[in-house]
Coordinates of C-alpha atoms in Angstrom, one line a residue:
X1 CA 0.0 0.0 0.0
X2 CA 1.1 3.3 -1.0
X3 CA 0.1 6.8 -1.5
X4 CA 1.3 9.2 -4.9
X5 CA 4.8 9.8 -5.2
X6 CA 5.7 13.3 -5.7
X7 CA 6.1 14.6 -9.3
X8 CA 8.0 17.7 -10.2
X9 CA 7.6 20.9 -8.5
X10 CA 5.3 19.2 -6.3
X11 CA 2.8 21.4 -4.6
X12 CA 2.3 20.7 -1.2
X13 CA 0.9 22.3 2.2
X14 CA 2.8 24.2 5.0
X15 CA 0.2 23.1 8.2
X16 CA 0.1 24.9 11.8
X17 CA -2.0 23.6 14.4
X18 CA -4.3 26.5 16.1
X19 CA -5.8 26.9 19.5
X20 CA -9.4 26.3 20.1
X21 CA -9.9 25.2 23.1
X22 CA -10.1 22.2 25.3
X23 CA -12.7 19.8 26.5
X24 CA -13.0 17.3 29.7
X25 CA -13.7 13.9 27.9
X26 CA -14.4 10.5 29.8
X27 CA -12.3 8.4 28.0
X28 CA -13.9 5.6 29.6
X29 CA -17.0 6.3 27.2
X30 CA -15.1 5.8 24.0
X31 CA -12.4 2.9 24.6
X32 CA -12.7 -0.1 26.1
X33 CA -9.0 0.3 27.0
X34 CA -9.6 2.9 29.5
X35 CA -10.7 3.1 33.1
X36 CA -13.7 5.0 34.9
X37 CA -10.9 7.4 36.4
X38 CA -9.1 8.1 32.6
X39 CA -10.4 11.9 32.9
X40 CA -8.4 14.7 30.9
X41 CA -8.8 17.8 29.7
X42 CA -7.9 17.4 26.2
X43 CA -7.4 20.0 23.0
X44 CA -10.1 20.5 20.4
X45 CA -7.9 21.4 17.3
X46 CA -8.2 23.4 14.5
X47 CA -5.6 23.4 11.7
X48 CA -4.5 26.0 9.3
X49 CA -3.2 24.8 5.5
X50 CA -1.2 26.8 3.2
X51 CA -0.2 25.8 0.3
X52 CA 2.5 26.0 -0.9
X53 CA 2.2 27.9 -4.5
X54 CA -1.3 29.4 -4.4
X55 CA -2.8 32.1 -2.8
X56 CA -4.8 30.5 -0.5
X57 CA -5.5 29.7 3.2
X58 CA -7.7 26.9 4.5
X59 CA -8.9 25.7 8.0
X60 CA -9.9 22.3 8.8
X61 CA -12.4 22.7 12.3
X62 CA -13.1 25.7 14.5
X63 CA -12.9 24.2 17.8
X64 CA -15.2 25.9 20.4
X65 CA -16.5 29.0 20.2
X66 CA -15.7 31.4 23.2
X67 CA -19.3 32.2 23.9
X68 CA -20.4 28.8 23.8
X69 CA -23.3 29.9 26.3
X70 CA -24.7 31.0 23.2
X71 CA -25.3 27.5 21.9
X72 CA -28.4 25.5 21.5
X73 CA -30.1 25.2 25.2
X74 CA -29.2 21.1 24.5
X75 CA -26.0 21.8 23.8
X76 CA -24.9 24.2 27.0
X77 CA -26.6 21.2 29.4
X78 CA -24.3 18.6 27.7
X79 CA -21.3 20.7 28.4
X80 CA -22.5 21.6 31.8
X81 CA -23.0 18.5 32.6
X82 CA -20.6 15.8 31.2
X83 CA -17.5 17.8 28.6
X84 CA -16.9 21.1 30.5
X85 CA -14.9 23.3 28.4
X86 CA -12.3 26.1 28.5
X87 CA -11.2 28.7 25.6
X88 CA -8.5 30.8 26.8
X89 CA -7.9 31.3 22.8
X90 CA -9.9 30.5 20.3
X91 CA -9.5 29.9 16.3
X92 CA -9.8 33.9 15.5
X93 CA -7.4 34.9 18.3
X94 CA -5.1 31.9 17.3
X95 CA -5.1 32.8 14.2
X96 CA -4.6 37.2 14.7
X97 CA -1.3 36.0 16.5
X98 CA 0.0 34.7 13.6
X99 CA -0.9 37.7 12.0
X100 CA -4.0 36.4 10.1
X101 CA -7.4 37.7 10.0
X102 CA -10.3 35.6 9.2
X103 CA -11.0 37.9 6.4
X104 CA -7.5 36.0 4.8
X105 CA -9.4 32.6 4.9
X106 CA -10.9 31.1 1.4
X107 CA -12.0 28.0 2.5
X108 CA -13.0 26.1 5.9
X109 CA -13.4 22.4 6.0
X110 CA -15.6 20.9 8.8
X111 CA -14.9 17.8 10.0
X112 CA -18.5 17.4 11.4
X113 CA -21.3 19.6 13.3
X114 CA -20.6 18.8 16.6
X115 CA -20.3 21.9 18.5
X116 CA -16.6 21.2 19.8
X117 CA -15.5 21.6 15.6
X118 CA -17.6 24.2 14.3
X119 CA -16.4 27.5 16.2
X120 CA -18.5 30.2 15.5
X121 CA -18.7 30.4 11.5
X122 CA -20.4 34.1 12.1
X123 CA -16.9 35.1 12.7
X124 CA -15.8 34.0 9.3
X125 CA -18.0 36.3 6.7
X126 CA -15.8 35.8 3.5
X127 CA -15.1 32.5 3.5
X128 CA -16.4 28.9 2.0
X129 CA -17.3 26.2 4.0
X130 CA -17.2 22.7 3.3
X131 CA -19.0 19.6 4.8
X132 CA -19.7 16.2 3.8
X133 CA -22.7 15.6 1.7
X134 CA -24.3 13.4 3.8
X135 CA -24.6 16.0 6.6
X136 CA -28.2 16.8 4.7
X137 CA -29.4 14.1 6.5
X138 CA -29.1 16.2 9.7
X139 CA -31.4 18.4 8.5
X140 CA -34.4 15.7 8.7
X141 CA -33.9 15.6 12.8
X142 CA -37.4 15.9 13.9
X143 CA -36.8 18.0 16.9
X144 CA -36.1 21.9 16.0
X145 CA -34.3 21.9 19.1
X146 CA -31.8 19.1 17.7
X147 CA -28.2 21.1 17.8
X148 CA -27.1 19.5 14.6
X149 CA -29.4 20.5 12.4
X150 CA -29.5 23.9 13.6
X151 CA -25.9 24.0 13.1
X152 CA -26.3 22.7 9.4
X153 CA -29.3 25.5 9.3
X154 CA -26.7 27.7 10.4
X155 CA -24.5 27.4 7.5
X156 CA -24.8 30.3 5.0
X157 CA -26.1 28.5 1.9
X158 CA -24.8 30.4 -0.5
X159 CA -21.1 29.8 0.7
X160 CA -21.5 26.0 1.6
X161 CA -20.3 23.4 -0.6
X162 CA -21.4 19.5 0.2
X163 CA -18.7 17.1 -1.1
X164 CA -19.4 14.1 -2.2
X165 CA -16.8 11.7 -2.6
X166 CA -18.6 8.5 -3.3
X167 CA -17.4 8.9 -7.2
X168 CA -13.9 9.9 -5.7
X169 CA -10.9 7.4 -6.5
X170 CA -9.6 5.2 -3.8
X171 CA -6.2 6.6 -2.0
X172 CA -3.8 4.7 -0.2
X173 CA -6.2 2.4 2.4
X174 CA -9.2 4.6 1.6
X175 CA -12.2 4.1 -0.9
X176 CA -12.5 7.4 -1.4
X177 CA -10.6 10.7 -1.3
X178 CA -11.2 14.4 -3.1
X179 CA -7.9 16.0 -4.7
X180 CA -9.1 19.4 -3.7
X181 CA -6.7 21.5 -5.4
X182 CA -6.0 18.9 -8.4
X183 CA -2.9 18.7 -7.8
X184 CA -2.1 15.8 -5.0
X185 CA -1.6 18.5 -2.2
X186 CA -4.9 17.9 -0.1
X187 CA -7.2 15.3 0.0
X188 CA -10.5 15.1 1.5
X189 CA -11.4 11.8 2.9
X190 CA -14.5 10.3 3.7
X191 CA -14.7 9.0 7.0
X192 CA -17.8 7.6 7.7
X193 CA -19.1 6.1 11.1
X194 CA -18.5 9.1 14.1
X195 CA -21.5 10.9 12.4
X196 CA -23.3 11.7 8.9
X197 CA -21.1 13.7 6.7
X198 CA -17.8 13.2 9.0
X199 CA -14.5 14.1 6.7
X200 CA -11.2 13.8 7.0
X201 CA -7.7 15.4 5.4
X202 CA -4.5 14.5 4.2
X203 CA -2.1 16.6 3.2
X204 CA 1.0 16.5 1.5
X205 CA 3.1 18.1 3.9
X206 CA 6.4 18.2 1.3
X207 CA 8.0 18.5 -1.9
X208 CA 9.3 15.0 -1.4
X209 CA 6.9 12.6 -0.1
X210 CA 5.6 13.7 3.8
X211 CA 2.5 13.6 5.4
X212 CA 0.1 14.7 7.3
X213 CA -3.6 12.9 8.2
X214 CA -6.2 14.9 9.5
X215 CA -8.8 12.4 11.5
X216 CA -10.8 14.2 13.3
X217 CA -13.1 12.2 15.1
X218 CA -12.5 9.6 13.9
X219 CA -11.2 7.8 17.5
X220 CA -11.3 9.8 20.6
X221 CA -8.2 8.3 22.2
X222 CA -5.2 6.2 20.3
X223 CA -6.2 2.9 21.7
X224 CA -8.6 3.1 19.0
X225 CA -6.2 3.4 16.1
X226 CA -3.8 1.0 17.6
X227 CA -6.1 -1.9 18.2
X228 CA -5.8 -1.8 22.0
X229 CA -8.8 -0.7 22.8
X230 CA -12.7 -1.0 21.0
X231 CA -15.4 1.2 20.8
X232 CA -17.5 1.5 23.9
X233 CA -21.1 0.6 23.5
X234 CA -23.0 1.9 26.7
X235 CA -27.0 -0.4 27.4
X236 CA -29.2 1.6 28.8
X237 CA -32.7 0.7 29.5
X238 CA -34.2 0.6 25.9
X239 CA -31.0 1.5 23.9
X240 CA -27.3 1.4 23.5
X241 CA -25.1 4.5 23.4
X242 CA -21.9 5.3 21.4
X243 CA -19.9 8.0 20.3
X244 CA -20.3 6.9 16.9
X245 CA -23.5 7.3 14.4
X246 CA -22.5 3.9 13.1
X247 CA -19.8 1.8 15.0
X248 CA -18.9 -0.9 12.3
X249 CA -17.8 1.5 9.7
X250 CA -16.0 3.3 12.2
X251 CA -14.1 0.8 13.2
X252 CA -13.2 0.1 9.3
X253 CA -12.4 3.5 8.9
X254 CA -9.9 3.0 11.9
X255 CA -8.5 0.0 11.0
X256 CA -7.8 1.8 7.6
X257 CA -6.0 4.8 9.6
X258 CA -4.0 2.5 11.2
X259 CA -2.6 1.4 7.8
X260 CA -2.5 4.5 6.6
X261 CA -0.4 5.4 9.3
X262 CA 2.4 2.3 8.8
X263 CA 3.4 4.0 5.7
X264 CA 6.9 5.9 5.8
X265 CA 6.4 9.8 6.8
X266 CA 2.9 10.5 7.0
X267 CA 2.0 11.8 10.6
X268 CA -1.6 11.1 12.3
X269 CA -3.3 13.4 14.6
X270 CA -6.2 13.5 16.1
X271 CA -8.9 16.4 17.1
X272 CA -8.5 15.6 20.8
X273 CA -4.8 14.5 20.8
X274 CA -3.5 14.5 24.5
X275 CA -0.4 12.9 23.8
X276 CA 0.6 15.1 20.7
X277 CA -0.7 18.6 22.4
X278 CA 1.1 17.4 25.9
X279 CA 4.5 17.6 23.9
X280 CA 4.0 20.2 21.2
X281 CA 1.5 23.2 22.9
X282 CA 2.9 26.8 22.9
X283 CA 5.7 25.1 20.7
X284 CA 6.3 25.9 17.2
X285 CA 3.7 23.3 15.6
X286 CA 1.2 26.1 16.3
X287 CA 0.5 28.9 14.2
X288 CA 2.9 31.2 13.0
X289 CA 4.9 28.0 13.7
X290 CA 4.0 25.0 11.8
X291 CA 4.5 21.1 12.0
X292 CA 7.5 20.1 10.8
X293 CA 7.2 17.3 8.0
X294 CA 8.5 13.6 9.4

């Protein structure tokens, strides 16, 4: 298994991680692995890719918003009562440090609606947004209370794009991936399983054949890549609970990230990635800074 080799003058992407909060998770609710007392405060990232011959600046997830007692009254009594959050900087200031104004942004890529990935979009008047195509189905949520679909109401629908990749080629382990710029620099991959619509990147990180993947929420904790740990499925009186839409396809989808990530330089990261944040935060990964190709 392999992904495409670099052809001359090979565009690529330069990729910074940003700020945008962090969010108590129980890991204990997403890996079998874990115990009832694995409890961490752990990033929500956002990322920002450049690349690396065009004009033109792209963001995959927003992270939390800073006012996030403004959300849906369902959404404020799940953080109140099971994530609790905290935004001492979030995407816009991360991104005005660097010396970028969300006015410079063509193009943001959401992962997925939950609230801990789609920021505040109102702060982002200029730019496009993309989301899988299957987030549509969101909108058929019978409650007008649901927070999804008012996110996905939310989204201005003259500057929304819904990819579908189901004609997309295969890449590497994956059935399907968008070239977005047509030119093997970033590929949008989709991820099904953690919800409707949930997308991934890739990104060509170098003019010579590095990596970077993108997943999202794809697994909440490593375990789940590695194969040490399975998704938790939670019985409850009348129904099961699990932080995925559709557990067997994400467990495909993470089997397939874990052979995506056996291949020489390409470097995985997850939204919530304790381990990585733990040894890169205020470091130069993060924006101006970027991550340095492996």
């Amino acid at each position: 298994m392999s992904l495409p080799p670099p052809i001359t003058n090979q565009a690529y992407c330069n990729v910074s991680a940003l700020e945008s909060g962090t969010i108590r998770l129980h890991f204990s609710q997403f890996t079998t692995s874990a115990s009832p007392d694995d409890v961490l405060f752990v990033p929500s990232l956002s990322f920002l890719l450049q690349h690396s011959s065009k004009e033109s600046k792209f963001i995959f997830d927003l992270g939390i918003r800073k006012d996030w007692e403004n959300l849906p009254p369902l959404t404020i009594e799940q953080i109140k009562q099971n994530f609790h959050v905290s935004i001492p900087q979030d995407v816009v200031e991360s991104l005005t440090k660097g010396g970028t104004l969300p006015s410079d942004i063509h193009t943001i890529c959401l992962s997925h609606l939950h609230f801990d990935h789609i920021g505040d979009m109102d702060l982002f008047p200029e730019s496009t947004f993309l989301v899988g195509a299957d987030s549509k189905h969101l909108k058929s949520a019978p409650s007008p209370e649901n927070p999804l679909a008012l996110a996905l109401n939310h989204l201005p629908p003259e500057r929304t794009r819904y990819l579908d990749t189901s004609q997309c080629p295969p890449l590497g382990p994956f059935p399907h991936a968008l070239d977005f710029y047509e030119d093997g620099s970033l590929y949008i991959v989709d991820a099904a399983g953690h919800l409707p619509g949930h997308i991934n990147v890739l990104a060509r990180t170098s003019a010579d054949g590095a990596w970077v993947y993108l997943a999202s929420d794809s697994a909440h904790h490593w375990d789940l890549i590695t194969g040490k740990g399975s998704i938790v499925v939670t019985e409850g009186t009348g129904f099961a609970r699990c932080a995925h839409a559709d557990k067997e396809a994400a467990e495909r989808h993470n089997l397939r990230i874990r052979q995506l990530g056996e291949i020489p330089r390409v470097r995985v990261l997850l939204a919530h990635d304790g381990p990585w944040y733990e040894g890169n935060k205020d470091g130069p990964a993060f924006w101006p800074g970027k991550i340095p190709s492996m």
